[in-house]
Amino acid sequence: MKNLSESELHHFLELLEQRRAELLQVEESGKAAADTVKLDQSSVGRLSRMDAMQAQAMSLETNRRRDLELRRISAALKRLDAGEYGYCLSCGEQIARGRLEFDPALAYCFDCASKAEDL
């Protein structure tokens, strides 16, 4: 498999930066949903409070996943700057371009990712 060209690297850089910008924009708009739920039963009914607590839990999980994806993107951008982007962190083989198109933040080739899932 051939190494990624400069234009391909630039393409993946744009994809990573675009995704990071999208995630940061969503993060700003979703902060209110993760705020602490008010437990005053006199102002909010029990079911409404339970709905609010469930919505808060879902928002916290969404934030956790978003933070994880932002860390993956940052790591991919560092690999790109270091000239190591597109290579598996485990075996050093080049990651298939199709996999990078699907998720440009990938750090492992298909074989190594599959092995890790089997553990």
Short mmCIF file of C-alpha atoms in Angstrom, two decimals:
data_model
loop_
_atom_site.label_atom_id
_atom_site.label_comp_id
_atom_site.label_asym_id
_atom_site.label_seq_id
_atom_site.Cartn_x
_atom_site.Cartn_y
_atom_site.Cartn_z
CA MET A 1 0.00 0.00 0.00
CA LYS A 2 1.39 3.44 -0.87
CA ASN A 3 1.90 6.21 1.66
CA LEU A 4 -0.67 8.98 1.85
CA SER A 5 0.10 11.91 -0.45
CA GLU A 6 0.29 15.52 0.72
CA SER A 7 -3.16 16.21 -0.75
CA GLU A 8 -4.60 13.16 1.06
CA LEU A 9 -3.01 14.28 4.34
CA HIS A 10 -4.47 17.75 3.82
CA HIS A 11 -7.87 16.17 3.12
CA PHE A 12 -7.76 14.24 6.42
CA LEU A 13 -6.54 17.34 8.26
CA GLU A 14 -9.61 19.21 7.00
CA LEU A 15 -11.90 16.35 8.02
CA LEU A 16 -10.42 16.25 11.52
CA GLU A 17 -10.60 20.01 12.00
CA GLN A 18 -14.17 20.14 10.68
CA ARG A 19 -15.29 17.37 13.05
CA ARG A 20 -13.54 19.04 16.00
CA ALA A 21 -15.29 22.35 15.21
CA GLU A 22 -18.67 20.58 15.01
CA LEU A 23 -18.12 18.87 18.36
CA LEU A 24 -17.05 22.10 20.05
CA GLN A 25 -20.11 23.90 18.69
CA VAL A 26 -22.43 21.17 19.99
CA GLU A 27 -20.63 21.23 23.33
CA GLU A 28 -21.44 24.91 23.79
CA SER A 29 -25.13 24.43 23.02
CA GLY A 30 -25.51 21.37 25.26
CA LYS A 31 -24.04 22.64 28.53
CA ALA A 32 -27.41 23.60 30.04
CA ALA A 33 -28.79 20.07 29.68
CA ALA A 34 -26.08 18.66 31.95
CA ASP A 35 -26.77 21.11 34.79
CA THR A 36 -27.78 19.75 38.18
CA VAL A 37 -31.42 18.74 38.45
CA LYS A 38 -33.40 20.70 41.00
CA LEU A 39 -34.88 18.38 43.66
CA ASP A 40 -37.59 20.72 44.94
CA GLN A 41 -40.78 18.63 44.74
CA SER A 42 -43.00 21.63 45.38
CA SER A 43 -42.05 23.26 42.06
CA VAL A 44 -41.61 20.13 39.90
CA GLY A 45 -43.63 16.93 39.99
CA ARG A 46 -41.95 13.58 40.69
CA LEU A 47 -42.25 12.29 37.10
CA SER A 48 -41.02 15.57 35.64
CA ARG A 49 -38.04 15.42 38.00
CA MET A 50 -37.33 11.82 36.94
CA ASP A 51 -37.50 12.87 33.28
CA ALA A 52 -35.11 15.73 34.01
CA MET A 53 -32.73 13.37 35.81
CA GLN A 54 -32.82 10.93 32.90
CA ALA A 55 -32.18 13.75 30.43
CA GLN A 56 -29.28 14.91 32.60
CA ALA A 57 -27.77 11.41 32.66
CA MET A 58 -28.08 11.14 28.88
CA SER A 59 -26.49 14.56 28.48
CA LEU A 60 -23.58 13.60 30.74
CA GLU A 61 -22.97 10.44 28.71
CA THR A 62 -23.13 12.43 25.47
CA ASN A 63 -20.57 14.86 26.93
CA ARG A 64 -18.31 11.97 27.93
CA ARG A 65 -18.44 10.51 24.41
CA ARG A 66 -17.84 13.92 22.86
CA ASP A 67 -14.80 14.46 25.09
CA LEU A 68 -13.47 11.05 24.11
CA GLU A 69 -13.87 11.85 20.41
CA LEU A 70 -12.18 15.24 20.89
CA ARG A 71 -9.20 13.48 22.54
CA ARG A 72 -9.04 11.00 19.63
CA ILE A 73 -9.08 13.88 17.14
CA SER A 74 -6.35 15.74 19.04
CA ALA A 75 -4.20 12.60 19.05
CA ALA A 76 -4.75 12.15 15.29
CA LEU A 77 -3.77 15.78 14.66
CA LYS A 78 -0.56 15.24 16.68
CA ARG A 79 0.22 12.13 14.62
CA LEU A 80 -0.39 14.15 11.47
CA ASP A 81 2.05 16.86 12.64
CA ALA A 82 4.62 14.21 13.54
CA GLY A 83 4.35 12.51 10.15
CA GLU A 84 2.92 9.36 11.72
CA TYR A 85 -0.70 9.75 10.62
CA GLY A 86 -2.32 6.82 8.87
CA TYR A 87 -0.14 4.17 10.48
CA CYS A 88 -1.35 1.68 13.07
CA LEU A 89 -0.11 2.42 16.58
CA SER A 90 0.14 -1.28 17.30
CA CYS A 91 1.78 -2.91 14.26
CA GLY A 92 2.97 0.12 12.29
CA GLU A 93 1.17 -0.93 9.10
CA GLN A 94 -0.72 1.66 7.09
CA ILE A 95 -4.41 2.01 7.93
CA ALA A 96 -6.66 1.50 4.90
CA ARG A 97 -7.75 4.79 3.35
CA GLY A 98 -11.40 3.68 3.44
CA ARG A 99 -11.20 3.25 7.20
CA LEU A 100 -9.70 6.72 7.54
CA GLU A 101 -12.46 8.18 5.36
CA PHE A 102 -15.01 6.61 7.70
CA ASP A 103 -13.21 7.80 10.84
CA PRO A 104 -10.12 9.98 10.29
CA ALA A 105 -9.21 9.73 13.98
CA LEU A 106 -8.58 5.97 13.80
CA ALA A 107 -5.31 4.84 15.34
CA TYR A 108 -5.38 1.11 14.54
CA CYS A 109 -5.59 -1.00 11.41
CA PHE A 110 -8.49 -3.41 11.00
CA ASP A 111 -6.54 -6.48 12.22
CA CYS A 112 -5.23 -4.80 15.39
CA ALA A 113 -8.61 -3.21 16.18
CA SER A 114 -10.27 -6.62 15.75
CA LYS A 115 -7.75 -8.27 18.06
CA ALA A 116 -8.34 -5.63 20.71
CA GLU A 117 -12.11 -6.21 20.57
CA ASP A 118 -11.60 -9.95 21.09
CA LEU A 119 -9.85 -9.37 24.44
#
